XYZ file of C-alpha atoms in Angstrom:
582
model
C -32.483 364.028 -25.687
C -32.039 362.108 -22.455
C -34.779 359.549 -21.790
C -36.770 359.508 -18.552
C -35.298 356.170 -17.289
C -31.798 357.476 -18.043
C -32.508 360.696 -16.130
C -33.804 358.646 -13.193
C -30.701 356.431 -13.273
C -28.436 359.489 -13.442
C -30.231 361.113 -10.507
C -29.957 357.944 -8.380
C -26.273 357.617 -9.224
C -25.689 361.299 -8.462
C -27.265 360.963 -5.023
C -25.078 357.918 -4.299
C -21.899 359.753 -5.401
C -22.766 362.848 -3.346
C -23.493 360.747 -0.243
C -20.206 358.804 -0.440
C -18.104 361.853 -1.318
C -19.504 363.848 1.573
C -18.913 361.060 4.067
C -15.232 360.765 3.035
C -14.699 364.491 2.206
C -13.355 363.390 -1.174
C -13.408 366.823 -2.827
C -11.476 368.606 -0.074
C -8.991 365.784 0.421
C -8.306 365.268 -3.275
C -8.012 368.929 -4.245
C -5.474 369.501 -1.473
C -3.850 366.057 -1.910
C -4.326 364.917 1.681
C -5.806 361.798 3.380
C -5.392 359.498 0.339
C -6.736 356.448 2.217
C -10.137 358.119 2.707
C -10.342 358.887 -1.021
C -9.315 355.291 -1.822
C -12.113 353.889 0.373
C -14.648 356.173 -1.311
C -13.507 355.116 -4.794
C -13.800 351.423 -3.910
C -17.314 352.011 -2.567
C -18.373 353.917 -5.700
C -17.413 351.087 -8.033
C -15.815 350.407 -11.425
C -15.456 353.911 -12.858
C -13.909 355.403 -9.753
C -11.670 352.369 -9.171
C -10.370 352.593 -12.717
C -9.935 356.373 -12.387
C -7.799 355.823 -9.281
C -5.764 353.074 -10.959
C -5.101 355.302 -13.961
C -4.127 358.239 -11.740
C -1.643 355.952 -9.949
C 0.383 356.033 -13.178
C 0.490 359.847 -13.376
C 2.995 361.448 -10.956
C 2.506 364.755 -12.774
C -1.165 364.914 -11.726
C -1.227 363.596 -8.140
C 1.164 363.539 -5.192
C 3.479 360.577 -4.340
C 1.234 359.622 -1.404
C -1.758 359.351 -3.752
C 0.306 357.392 -6.299
C 1.140 354.742 -3.712
C -2.380 354.559 -2.265
C -4.214 354.459 -5.601
C -1.927 351.661 -6.799
C -3.529 349.511 -4.053
C -7.097 350.004 -5.306
C -8.869 346.657 -5.594
C -11.766 345.814 -7.877
C -14.950 344.925 -5.997
C -17.154 343.950 -8.918
C -19.702 341.150 -8.799
C -19.088 338.302 -11.267
C -21.618 338.113 -14.119
C -23.684 334.907 -14.393
C -22.941 332.604 -17.321
C -26.213 333.408 -19.120
C -25.261 337.139 -19.066
C -21.834 336.306 -20.519
C -23.406 334.114 -23.217
C -25.887 336.850 -24.123
C -23.113 339.480 -24.413
C -21.030 337.119 -26.581
C -23.921 336.416 -28.948
C -24.849 340.119 -29.221
C -21.254 340.996 -30.075
C -20.365 338.158 -32.478
C -23.705 336.898 -33.804
C -22.709 333.375 -32.757
C -23.296 331.271 -29.669
C -20.418 330.255 -27.395
C -20.864 326.577 -28.349
C -20.461 327.411 -32.058
C -17.060 329.049 -31.498
C -15.569 327.072 -28.607
C -15.249 323.349 -28.009
C -15.111 324.086 -24.295
C -15.859 327.244 -22.281
C -15.444 327.427 -18.482
C -18.541 329.063 -17.009
C -16.735 330.393 -13.935
C -14.214 333.204 -14.669
C -10.687 332.879 -13.302
C -10.335 336.699 -13.076
C -12.727 339.647 -12.800
C -12.017 343.380 -12.870
C -13.678 346.768 -13.229
C -14.193 346.480 -16.970
C -14.765 342.769 -17.525
C -14.091 339.170 -16.535
C -11.896 336.487 -18.109
C -12.689 332.817 -18.824
C -10.607 329.837 -19.953
C -11.799 328.264 -23.200
C -10.744 325.906 -26.006
C -11.204 326.542 -29.723
C -12.704 323.913 -32.030
C -9.174 322.917 -33.151
C -8.088 322.314 -29.535
C -6.168 325.583 -29.035
C -6.334 326.856 -25.454
C -7.412 330.513 -25.214
C -8.614 333.064 -22.664
C -11.721 335.141 -23.353
C -12.180 338.574 -21.774
C -15.796 339.812 -21.839
C -16.948 343.248 -20.656
C -19.600 343.607 -17.984
C -22.869 344.535 -19.775
C -23.675 347.594 -17.645
C -20.165 349.041 -17.393
C -20.579 351.188 -20.515
C -23.713 352.939 -19.209
C -22.214 353.359 -15.734
C -19.005 354.916 -17.047
C -20.805 357.356 -19.352
C -23.199 358.345 -16.547
C -20.281 358.979 -14.188
C -18.428 361.045 -16.767
C -21.548 363.133 -17.415
C -21.699 363.835 -13.673
C -17.963 364.617 -13.580
C -18.502 367.175 -16.336
C -21.285 368.811 -14.296
C -19.002 368.914 -11.238
C -16.274 370.642 -13.252
C -18.688 373.426 -14.185
C -19.345 374.005 -10.476
C -15.601 373.975 -9.677
C -15.049 376.933 -11.995
C -16.669 379.140 -9.344
C -14.448 377.817 -6.538
C -11.619 380.347 -5.965
C -9.111 377.915 -4.425
C -8.974 374.332 -5.709
C -5.599 373.253 -4.386
C -2.555 371.803 -6.102
C -4.154 369.904 -8.977
C -5.996 370.874 -12.157
C -9.334 368.998 -12.199
C -10.036 369.749 -15.888
C -6.678 368.288 -16.913
C -7.247 365.206 -14.759
C -10.734 364.714 -16.218
C -9.466 364.912 -19.816
C -6.579 362.505 -19.199
C -8.658 359.938 -17.321
C -11.613 360.106 -19.731
C -9.366 359.413 -22.728
C -7.542 356.543 -21.001
C -10.669 354.865 -19.654
C -12.687 355.116 -22.878
C -9.716 353.686 -24.792
C -9.499 350.790 -22.337
C -13.218 350.076 -22.714
C -12.820 349.812 -26.488
C -11.274 346.347 -26.853
C -10.405 347.108 -30.483
C -7.622 349.402 -29.241
C -6.271 346.628 -27.012
C -6.372 344.301 -30.048
C -4.186 346.738 -32.018
C -1.847 347.131 -29.044
C -1.586 343.369 -28.508
C -0.769 342.665 -32.144
C 1.917 345.353 -32.303
C 3.483 344.270 -29.004
C 3.420 340.625 -30.145
C 5.223 341.532 -33.381
C 7.883 343.564 -31.526
C 8.604 341.271 -28.580
C 7.388 337.685 -28.969
C 10.454 335.480 -29.305
C 12.891 338.180 -28.196
C 15.053 335.758 -26.231
C 12.933 334.279 -23.458
C 10.139 336.867 -23.834
C 6.718 335.552 -24.900
C 3.512 337.447 -25.727
C 0.002 335.993 -26.182
C -1.368 335.912 -29.706
C -4.509 337.951 -30.397
C -7.361 336.244 -32.279
C -8.664 339.286 -34.118
C -11.456 337.470 -35.993
C -12.973 336.235 -32.724
C -12.631 339.604 -30.944
C -15.019 342.572 -30.993
C -15.466 345.902 -29.220
C -16.376 344.154 -25.939
C -14.714 340.747 -26.395
C -11.011 339.905 -26.535
C -9.680 336.417 -27.320
C -5.991 335.684 -26.686
C -3.952 332.491 -26.660
C -3.650 330.997 -23.176
C -0.193 331.393 -21.627
C 1.559 329.205 -19.090
C 3.099 330.417 -15.870
C 2.479 332.222 -12.617
C 3.057 335.814 -11.577
C 6.766 336.538 -11.243
C 6.059 337.519 -7.630
C 5.811 333.788 -6.816
C 9.458 333.357 -7.853
C 10.496 336.505 -5.978
C 8.907 335.243 -2.739
C 10.697 331.894 -2.860
C 13.507 331.877 -0.242
C 17.030 330.962 -1.303
C 18.049 327.381 -0.586
C 20.332 326.616 2.333
C 22.387 324.512 -0.076
C 25.096 326.924 -1.390
C 25.180 325.365 -4.862
C 21.400 325.542 -5.339
C 21.321 329.070 -3.859
C 23.956 330.178 -6.387
C 21.877 328.718 -9.241
C 18.802 330.581 -7.942
C 20.740 333.850 -7.828
C 22.046 333.316 -11.371
C 18.491 332.692 -12.571
C 17.206 335.858 -10.883
C 20.082 337.915 -12.275
C 19.371 336.638 -15.797
C 15.640 337.394 -15.487
C 16.278 340.886 -14.079
C 18.753 341.739 -16.836
C 16.389 340.336 -19.501
C 13.471 342.434 -18.225
C 15.549 345.618 -18.283
C 17.130 345.090 -21.712
C 13.835 344.098 -23.321
C 12.044 347.062 -21.748
C 14.715 349.494 -22.896
C 14.391 348.013 -26.384
C 10.655 348.746 -26.223
C 11.378 352.363 -25.288
C 14.400 353.283 -27.420
C 13.938 351.145 -30.522
C 10.223 350.210 -30.720
C 9.027 353.556 -29.243
C 6.049 351.503 -27.977
C 6.158 350.068 -24.466
C 4.059 348.330 -21.820
C 2.939 351.109 -19.465
C 1.795 348.850 -16.605
C 4.523 346.223 -15.978
C 3.450 345.207 -12.462
C 4.101 341.613 -11.248
C 0.562 340.471 -12.142
C 1.229 341.306 -15.808
C 4.530 339.377 -16.005
C 4.456 335.561 -15.766
C 7.317 333.092 -15.316
C 7.427 329.378 -16.131
C 9.921 326.601 -16.805
C 9.863 324.521 -19.985
C 9.414 320.743 -19.765
C 11.520 318.370 -21.907
C 8.454 317.514 -24.023
C 7.972 321.193 -24.967
C 8.928 321.844 -28.642
C 10.866 324.944 -27.560
C 12.979 323.052 -24.997
C 16.696 323.908 -25.574
C 15.741 326.287 -28.382
C 18.422 328.315 -30.150
C 18.048 332.062 -30.617
C 19.882 334.332 -33.079
C 20.587 337.502 -31.093
C 21.419 340.697 -33.084
C 24.856 342.020 -32.079
C 25.586 344.588 -34.811
C 23.529 346.620 -37.255
C 25.254 348.736 -39.898
C 24.031 350.615 -42.944
C 26.388 351.017 -45.881
C 24.892 353.238 -48.549
C 21.389 351.960 -49.272
C 22.148 348.515 -47.853
C 21.616 347.521 -44.205
C 23.628 344.693 -42.697
C 22.678 342.894 -39.473
C 25.009 340.477 -37.714
C 23.596 337.907 -35.294
C 25.040 335.503 -32.789
C 23.322 332.170 -32.224
C 22.958 331.115 -28.601
C 21.121 328.432 -26.657
C 18.217 329.820 -24.635
C 17.669 328.725 -21.018
C 14.622 326.535 -20.415
C 12.352 329.150 -18.848
C 10.244 331.999 -20.186
C 8.866 335.415 -19.213
C 5.372 336.322 -20.444
C 3.843 339.800 -20.799
C 0.054 340.176 -20.343
C -2.599 342.928 -20.575
C -2.117 345.543 -23.287
C -4.848 347.992 -22.312
C -2.385 350.600 -21.033
C 0.479 351.202 -23.460
C 2.848 354.101 -24.027
C 3.997 355.512 -27.348
C 6.891 357.934 -27.802
C 7.841 360.159 -30.699
C 11.439 359.914 -32.038
C 12.153 363.411 -30.678
C 10.907 362.411 -27.227
C 13.065 359.252 -27.241
C 16.085 361.326 -28.241
C 15.314 363.712 -25.349
C 15.158 360.833 -22.835
C 18.421 359.422 -24.203
C 20.083 362.827 -23.834
C 19.007 362.998 -20.170
C 20.576 359.606 -19.434
C 23.780 360.437 -21.335
C 23.993 363.790 -19.547
C 23.578 362.061 -16.167
C 26.604 359.936 -16.995
C 28.704 363.010 -17.887
C 27.573 364.677 -14.613
C 27.286 367.992 -16.487
C 24.495 369.930 -14.736
C 24.114 372.332 -17.672
C 23.661 369.470 -20.171
C 21.256 367.687 -17.819
C 19.235 370.901 -17.461
C 19.115 371.431 -21.232
C 17.942 367.842 -21.738
C 15.208 368.243 -19.097
C 13.997 371.539 -20.586
C 13.648 369.795 -23.960
C 11.012 367.386 -22.569
C 9.063 369.993 -20.570
C 6.465 372.606 -21.417
C 6.460 375.997 -19.735
C 3.395 376.833 -17.609
C 4.482 380.240 -16.314
C 7.470 382.611 -16.089
C 10.749 380.679 -16.043
C 13.956 381.930 -14.449
C 16.576 379.637 -16.010
C 19.235 380.717 -13.494
C 16.999 379.640 -10.598
C 16.191 376.374 -12.414
C 19.843 375.470 -12.948
C 20.668 376.510 -9.377
C 17.907 374.266 -7.934
C 18.956 371.427 -10.237
C 22.584 371.769 -9.157
C 21.661 371.650 -5.446
C 19.471 368.574 -6.014
C 21.724 366.572 -8.352
C 25.229 367.219 -6.975
C 24.972 364.777 -4.015
C 23.257 362.176 -6.235
C 25.858 362.337 -8.997
C 28.653 361.961 -6.468
C 27.131 358.617 -5.439
C 27.717 356.923 -8.810
C 25.124 355.688 -11.306
C 24.732 352.233 -9.753
C 23.600 353.740 -6.441
C 20.985 356.114 -7.885
C 17.326 355.213 -7.471
C 16.321 356.204 -11.009
C 12.494 356.382 -10.565
C 12.793 358.251 -7.256
C 15.205 360.700 -8.856
C 12.813 361.344 -11.748
C 9.907 361.929 -9.330
C 12.001 364.583 -7.576
C 12.923 366.189 -10.909
C 9.200 366.395 -11.780
C 8.556 368.298 -8.534
C 11.558 370.554 -9.176
C 10.143 371.342 -12.618
C 6.744 372.216 -11.108
C 8.465 374.638 -8.731
C 10.006 376.416 -11.735
C 6.756 376.605 -13.762
C 7.693 373.638 -15.938
C 5.594 370.573 -16.595
C 7.011 367.323 -17.916
C 5.028 366.048 -20.859
C 2.565 363.256 -20.061
C 4.541 360.744 -22.159
C 7.501 361.193 -19.815
C 5.535 360.900 -16.577
C 3.812 357.712 -17.758
C 7.228 356.262 -18.611
C 8.569 357.310 -15.189
C 5.777 355.393 -13.467
C 6.339 352.348 -15.677
C 10.073 352.423 -14.953
C 9.219 352.597 -11.254
C 7.023 349.472 -11.448
C 9.656 347.529 -13.370
C 12.465 348.737 -11.114
C 10.559 347.331 -8.128
C 10.544 343.866 -9.733
C 14.207 344.104 -10.773
C 15.304 345.241 -7.302
C 13.605 342.219 -5.707
C 15.115 339.812 -8.240
C 18.651 341.221 -8.063
C 19.412 344.343 -5.985
C 22.919 344.591 -7.519
C 21.598 345.568 -10.967
C 21.267 349.288 -11.711
C 18.637 350.188 -14.296
C 20.511 353.421 -14.975
C 23.736 351.568 -15.798
C 21.945 349.312 -18.294
C 20.070 352.325 -19.684
C 23.424 354.057 -20.219
C 24.576 351.144 -22.411
C 21.328 351.284 -24.388
C 21.435 355.034 -24.995
C 25.022 354.785 -26.248
C 23.918 352.095 -28.688
C 20.856 354.173 -29.577
C 22.947 357.154 -30.609
C 25.398 354.941 -32.482
C 22.548 353.404 -34.479
C 20.871 356.750 -35.119
C 24.045 358.636 -36.029
C 24.599 358.766 -39.800
C 27.595 360.730 -41.104
C 25.674 361.735 -44.231
C 22.771 363.166 -42.190
C 25.238 364.942 -39.886
C 26.999 366.621 -42.804
C 23.682 367.559 -44.414
C 22.401 369.161 -41.187
C 25.646 370.888 -40.169
C 27.442 371.355 -43.497
C 26.317 374.984 -43.880
C 27.484 375.885 -40.361
C 30.891 374.233 -40.942
C 31.172 376.008 -44.302
C 30.553 379.408 -42.698
C 33.116 378.669 -39.986
C 35.803 377.715 -42.520
C 34.976 380.787 -44.629
C 35.377 383.115 -41.618
C 38.625 381.589 -40.281
C 40.935 383.978 -42.247
C 39.111 386.991 -40.768
C 39.450 385.959 -37.089
C 42.853 387.699 -36.762
C 41.515 390.936 -38.269
C 38.487 390.932 -35.917
C 40.747 390.306 -32.920
C 42.988 393.258 -33.934
C 39.919 395.527 -34.260
C 38.762 394.542 -30.773
C 42.179 395.449 -29.316
C 42.111 398.828 -31.124
C 38.691 399.627 -29.601
C 40.025 398.860 -26.113
C 43.155 400.974 -26.644
C 41.093 403.943 -27.877
C 38.859 403.807 -24.791
C 35.742 403.107 -26.865
C 34.865 399.831 -25.119
C 31.335 399.746 -23.720
C 30.336 397.345 -21.004
C 26.645 396.340 -20.839
C 25.632 394.717 -17.537
C 22.316 392.966 -17.138
C 21.233 392.178 -13.594
C 19.262 389.042 -12.784
C 15.630 390.058 -12.345
C 16.466 393.656 -13.246
C 12.909 394.412 -14.362
C 11.576 393.487 -10.928
C 14.368 395.494 -9.262
C 13.646 398.586 -11.348
C 9.907 398.249 -10.720
C 10.595 398.055 -6.993
C 12.900 401.074 -7.095
C 10.283 403.014 -9.055
C 7.701 402.116 -6.397
C 10.038 403.238 -3.575
C 10.862 406.541 -5.316
C 7.156 407.230 -5.855
C 6.480 406.571 -2.158
C 9.280 408.975 -1.150
C 7.884 411.690 -3.434
C 4.372 411.186 -2.042
C 5.778 411.331 1.517
C 7.596 414.603 0.764
C 4.450 416.106 -0.767
C 2.381 415.044 2.250
C 4.975 416.486 4.634
C 4.919 419.756 2.708
C 1.093 419.872 2.812
C 1.128 419.076 6.552
C 3.695 421.789 7.334
C 1.924 424.276 5.064
C -1.429 423.545 6.727
C 0.140 424.052 10.162
C 1.525 427.448 9.123
C -1.868 428.490 7.685
C -3.687 427.565 10.920
C -1.056 429.263 13.081
C -1.259 432.539 11.158
C -5.000 432.687 10.513
C -6.401 433.828 13.855
C -8.504 436.535 12.237
C -8.983 434.816 8.841
C -11.593 431.958 8.994
C -11.240 431.061 5.283
C -7.488 430.529 5.548
C -8.080 428.543 8.764
C -10.500 426.218 6.918
C -7.947 425.701 4.127
C -5.371 424.640 6.727
C -7.824 422.211 8.384
C -8.739 420.774 4.956
C -5.007 420.216 4.324
C -4.810 418.216 7.599
C -7.779 416.024 6.613
C -6.421 415.511 3.083
C -3.028 414.477 4.516
C -4.554 412.021 7.023
C -6.787 410.421 4.323
C -3.820 409.887 1.979
C -1.739 408.426 4.828
C -4.605 406.032 5.646
C -4.829 404.937 1.976
C -1.058 404.289 1.851
C -1.140 402.244 5.095
C -4.111 400.205 3.833
C -2.379 399.577 0.475
C 0.744 398.399 2.313
C -1.287 396.008 4.503
C -3.103 394.564 1.463
C 0.221 393.967 -0.325
C 1.663 392.193 2.734
C -1.459 390.029 3.080
C -1.314 388.968 -0.581
C 2.380 388.124 -0.277
C 1.656 386.053 2.854
C -1.146 384.176 1.037
C 1.143 383.336 -1.887
C 3.834 381.983 0.448
C 1.257 379.907 2.326
């Protein structure tokens, strides 16, 4: 049962939410995907839960419009910093130890604070520099209270006949899962360890180490990393000295290419990728000569082959440049199934072949159907949309923008891209923005094409191919001798005039239904005309016969009533059709 103080808190919070939502018309604006800035202001005023909801929705182009994606990405945390004694109390409650027992030094003022928690610099007893992220103590209660109120609001929305372009129940489920996962630091610990294993030391890529034994559900301890946001490097103007400017451009090209190749490795080979690669989560720094990794050599894999049960990997040793890229924040990660990765690879390969049919097949493989699908209309719309893009060449295509448009095209045809794809689209968009600022000449799609080719080469095994397709090839070989006989039989049927031609019209069911409706209307009209004429004859010839006269008048009334019903039915049909178009 809910306690009295909790009920009072929930009521106070509900009144605050209602007041803010009414003042910004949040419900109307959001359901119809208009005035995103008003909704953004309301979310910032309502605090951590709503800010985080908006930030999570900014990664989901399948749930909100492009205007909302852009606006929600600008949401800023406006959370008060917790005092040191509150932080110390939370740490002791979570670990059973005081801060002084675990750390040789702990900075009381946080260097960063967000919706969920705040982060402090600290030093372990052995001198290792770390960062400690500690959740705000009241965030858990606030989030659960808000979600309880959201659930109540959804029950009310069931009785609203028109709720606009989005599905509030779907949004609630997606956001609730994402936010509760982010609040459970243990999930971020698992993510951080897996990402560290996959990417730390991959060329110039570095990832902070997670200290699992010092971390709990509300506390995360990572190794401290050097560097500043990569946006600082992007904002630096090129030198007026041509030689230095050329060196700067070479550096930016190398960084851009490294980011793309590493990210594509995460997607196609790790199947586990960073879903929020914005500039604040990617650091850059230069190594000093006294750094142990200065002029470090790196063995880069160049070939991987499997012969029988044995796998051989060939590497090339190269000298790494003296700078590093660092990934941070593993609260929002994406995971893809092997089938989903294969589907994405097929889309990219199909884009290179410029075969609309293959592209359409690849897209259909990563979508779920939400209503009736006319494949002819889908391929026609896809052809109209893609033809001018494919004529531009891969290097000129804005890959994220193209995928956003494909998502909308799918919606139009009662298709919905799976959430794994839309999260990846958003992540690609964030990374593409960084790459474009570092080096506008690099095309993510071109590099992705190279990766997908390598992906299929690595995944293709002749033994598996024969096992999967051996039966089909066997049947084909077995039937080859009979092809001539079957061809001769077909010619005999044509010569004997026994050939039947079956024609199926596009949308023939709808056409036949419409024809049936028209024929029924014509029959009803003929019957009414006959009744009208018959009634007129009865009235004309019934001067001395009142009963026959009344029958004629009744026929008139019956005819007029039926005509009125038909006119009303026609008007209702037209109104419904107009509403659907609107």
